[in-house]
Amino acid sequence: MGAFYLAIAEHGKVGNIRHMGATGQPAGQTRHMHVTREHLVGISGDLTALTAPEARDLLVRRQISATELAHAVLGQIERTETQVRSFITVTADEALAQAHAADLALSGSDPGATPPLTGIPIALKDLFCTTGVQTTAGSRILQGFIPPYDATVVARLRAAGAVFVGKANMDEFAMGSSTENSGYHPTHNPWDTSRVPGGSSGGSAAAVSAGQALLSLGTDTGGSIRQPASLCSVTGLKPTYGRVSRYGVVAFASSLDQVGPFSIGVEGSAMVLQAIAGADPMDATTAPVAVPDYRSTIRDGVKGLRIGVPAEYFTAGMEPDVERLVREAIQTLQGLGASVHPVSLPYSEHGLATYYIIAPAEASSNLSRYNGIKYGLAALDEVDMTKAMDATRQRGFGNEPKRRIMLGTYALSSGYYDAYYRKAQQVRTLIKADFDNAFASVDVIASPVSPTVAFKMGARIDDPLAMYLSDVCTIPVNVAGLPGISVPCGFDHQGLPVGLQLIGKAFDEATLFRAAFAYEGATSFHRQRPPLARSEASANQAPHA
Amino acid sequence: MTATHHAGTSPATDYEVVIGLEVHAQVVTESKMFCSCSSRYSGAPPNTLVCPVCLGMPGSLPVMNRTAVEATIITALALNCEIPEFSKFDRKNYNYPDLMKGYQISQFDLPFSQAGWLEFDDPANPGQMRRAGITRVHLEEDTATLKHVRDSSGETYSLMDVNRAGVPLMEIVGDPDLRTADEAGSYLRALRQILRYLGVSTANMDEGAFRCDANVSLRPRGQAEYGAKVEVKNMNSFRSVVRAIEFEIVRQRDILDAGGRIVQETRGWVDDRAITVTQRSKEAAHDYRYFPEPDLPPIVTPATEVARLRSLLPELPDAKRHRFADAYGMTADIADTLTQTRALAEYFEQTAHLSGNARAAANWITRDVLRILGNTGAEIDQILLTPAHLADLIKLLDTGTISVRTAPEVLEEAVSTGSMPHEIVQKRGLGQVSDTNALTTAVADAIASNPKAVADYRAGKATAMGFLVGAVMKATRGKGNPGLVNELLKQQLDG
């Protein structure tokens, strides 16, 4: 193809696709503008293929404008959204207004002095409260809820100059591993639209994978960032519990939830974490731990780094390709100068059971505020106050939240508390002690993220236990409160992505970035894009039914 | 009415009454327990002191108000409690529209304090004290207020005001150590006095800043186990607490005497009918599913912090009462009166100090100042008559500048205008005539114009002197210094 095209959506048209996820009706028309920027943005000429640091570089050097970049991702959304369905709400008008403001800032005398994410498009999982923009947490019970406040992370991203393209789809209240539990619609894996993107932050992972945003923000309670990152072949980081504020983040399980980034390439995640990390006076669980300059050490390599490999994380149900690719990735790190050591995390096998006591217990309490009295869905046809509250919950919650409310209520009930909740907290201490023990002799622990590649949509939806097992390798990390990162480490025999999980010491995200960055520098998996993300593929690809 | 009285008239069994009180007191703070909204909601338009946190909006998180924690620990120290080093908040889960999050942040198994006691006047033995155990003092958050309305068409609906939601609330749980309704009343008065001394709560029951639930049970005297407990709620005054307990004692005794069983339940006091009615049976009781609040880290209170807070404790009513009696030589009754409030006690001590006459200060305050407060309904720190004014008045009396008869007039003017007594005396010429020359003439006149009295005096009639003094005072329009008049009369008559 001699000439190439950059899809640029018209303002009004793109503006119309707000709430398109809910209505299922994307606006159609795009205008194709002939551009010649090959030399700037690589052979495809597609701005949506840029990594965040590349975009930053081009923006600061005024080689591209934030408005162009916003048009590019909004056009990509228009082009691919019917197949992927990453979003519950696309905020095109807001994105273009923010991009315009970014361009003004970048047109000043010192563009390099602009905030680090100025003009960079980012998608937000739909559980981050955004002033004036509907925030549903993937649930019908919050349909129509428009927060009058920003989550702290949203405010910090705003201050960092980011451009918000929309609110990404998710499993309802972050409960799930496939995004099929969304109260609105499922999201499709950009690598194979008949498969799930993982979850619960499936929309955030798919959006970055499909080039609908350069970055995105998700939350990870038991693997909800790392597992979809793995299944969609993007980088996803779950920071240390307490590293990032949860204020304004719709809560699932308060002692486990943590906010983190998705990106193409590790450096983008470092840029996002840099912007959002640090103590927040509005969240008493954030830690007063200094936030290092992540990008200043990210290129330091892994020479001398001690990597632990826990035998327990290479489980019986694991797909052979997954195990092979993860072991190859560990060898690659070894080849880069790291040393590899066996470690043992024997209590991790109880991680899933522990998690499925603690998380539902906290969720059963966190979700009790949704009763239709103050916001969201309200059963206004019921006259009696108590009946109206009950009816709102019966209609507004999907099956998975209902299941977990019941599990959690049971676990906390008088007479069962000691046997379940208290016991689970005790096991939690043991799981954490295992990690402390292992980290006495290693710097990083390497394991698979998910025992399998992306599964077919519908394959596990009627089998909650099978769905829960998707997170068997990621859950212990949340239970212990540690940071974990998922980086693309290859493709299985069907061409489906596999991720490598690196687990770090508490508040040592810097070492995870360094190791992950060294790894991706030695491979090219992170630069591979799903076919539907490539602009020249658009015309030929049939929309997903 | 006491339980022993009832038990005495009971033909069957002699019952021991067991009462434990749970008091909720709003803590005086600038901001709410877990957000920065003002906690001074009284008089504010509905739903104006609210934010995402106290509204329980999605994603909002609590941040602890340290002042409220300190007030709770100070209260616990004043109630002789132990302060554990580790404490935490828990979630108390239940659903009601006035509860914004579907759970109340409270404290379950590791409260800020435990195992203290409170001394109160023993109503059965005046002048004696009784002691009741304090189980714990912990901290939680208040709920919103619901107003149930029936409009003119008969339609009913509920209105919610979230201003009160999240206001810090101390819960003071008492041991089941009280034995009569009057003891409960005395306990509450002592507790309220301490809270007000500490300044941690207004403890005004009519404003809802002080609420009391009573657990009442009966058991045959000598039996170790408690009887089935009834929790009585909805009392809106100390008087209604006492009446509700009295009613409940009779109700339970009648059931037991008739061979019935007491049902463990929650009952509500209906003030205008003076009865308690069933609200909730034990079977319908909530399972609150307490668990540690994951949004708030545990609280560590090191011994040094406890010592610091203890050093902030003011002198408490009982200690002050004893000190007043000892240091100023006043009766227990007067000491009691002067220590009713911390402000009154301070008023007294300042007056005593400034005037150098504690006895006079005590007299003036217990007699005149309290009467003025009673008449005007004002608080001691709201009246124009300050300790400096009262001390000035006392000094004018002690130096003989004014007479006892003039003093009330000076006091009234000082109260109404705020002028200093010595200025009033000066301006209005109310000072006593202590000028010997001026008085000598008046004395000579009195002797000259009352020969019969003079004769009587010389004949040894004691009353004659009083008559002559009166004549001099009349001539000086009451301003003659009585001592000097006496002296001059004697000089002239005897000389």
mmCIF file with all atom_site columns, C-alpha atoms in Angstrom, chain A residues 58 90 106 174 182 215 221 265 274 276-277 285 294 317 321 330 375 388 475 526 537:
data_model
loop_
_atom_site.group_PDB
_atom_site.id
_atom_site.type_symbol
_atom_site.label_atom_id
_atom_site.label_alt_id
_atom_site.label_comp_id
_atom_site.label_asym_id
_atom_site.label_entity_id
_atom_site.label_seq_id
_atom_site.pdbx_PDB_ins_code
_atom_site.Cartn_x
_atom_site.Cartn_y
_atom_site.Cartn_z
_atom_site.occupancy
_atom_site.B_iso_or_equiv
_atom_site.pdbx_formal_charge
_atom_site.auth_seq_id
_atom_site.auth_comp_id
_atom_site.auth_asym_id
_atom_site.auth_atom_id
_atom_site.pdbx_PDB_model_num
ATOM 1  C CA . LEU A 1 58  ? 6.548   13.541  19.537 1.00 0.00 ? 58  LEU A CA 1
ATOM 2  C CA . VAL A 1 90  ? -16.916 7.183   25.095 1.00 0.00 ? 90  VAL A CA 1
ATOM 3  C CA . LEU A 1 106 ? 2.394   22.328  24.437 1.00 0.00 ? 106 LEU A CA 1
ATOM 4  C CA . ALA A 1 174 ? -15.016 -5.828  39.273 1.00 0.00 ? 174 ALA A CA 1
ATOM 5  C CA . SER A 1 182 ? -20.730 -6.574  32.764 1.00 0.00 ? 182 SER A CA 1
ATOM 6  C CA . LEU A 1 215 ? -2.924  3.950   28.163 1.00 0.00 ? 215 LEU A CA 1
ATOM 7  C CA . THR A 1 221 ? -8.425  -7.118  43.415 1.00 0.00 ? 221 THR A CA 1
ATOM 8  C CA . GLY A 1 265 ? 5.424   -1.286  26.691 1.00 0.00 ? 265 GLY A CA 1
ATOM 9  C CA . GLN A 1 274 ? 4.458   8.081   38.546 1.00 0.00 ? 274 GLN A CA 1
ATOM 10 C CA . ILE A 1 276 ? -0.993  8.504   40.357 1.00 0.00 ? 276 ILE A CA 1
ATOM 11 C CA . ALA A 1 277 ? 1.149   7.025   43.143 1.00 0.00 ? 277 ALA A CA 1
ATOM 12 C CA . THR A 1 285 ? -4.829  3.219   53.680 1.00 0.00 ? 285 THR A CA 1
ATOM 13 C CA . TYR A 1 294 ? 10.629  5.072   38.011 1.00 0.00 ? 294 TYR A CA 1
ATOM 14 C CA . GLY A 1 317 ? -4.230  -27.254 35.180 1.00 0.00 ? 317 GLY A CA 1
ATOM 15 C CA . ASP A 1 321 ? 2.222   -23.544 25.948 1.00 0.00 ? 321 ASP A CA 1
ATOM 16 C CA . ILE A 1 330 ? 12.645  -16.668 32.748 1.00 0.00 ? 330 ILE A CA 1
ATOM 17 C CA . TYR A 1 375 ? -28.294 7.532   43.306 1.00 0.00 ? 375 TYR A CA 1
ATOM 18 C CA . ALA A 1 388 ? -38.241 -0.304  47.247 1.00 0.00 ? 388 ALA A CA 1
ATOM 19 C CA . ILE A 1 475 ? -4.719  -13.835 43.836 1.00 0.00 ? 475 ILE A CA 1
ATOM 20 C CA . HIS A 1 526 ? 4.855   -6.165  23.222 1.00 0.00 ? 526 HIS A CA 1
ATOM 21 C CA . ALA A 1 537 ? -7.150  -4.173  8.201  1.00 0.00 ? 537 ALA A CA 1
#
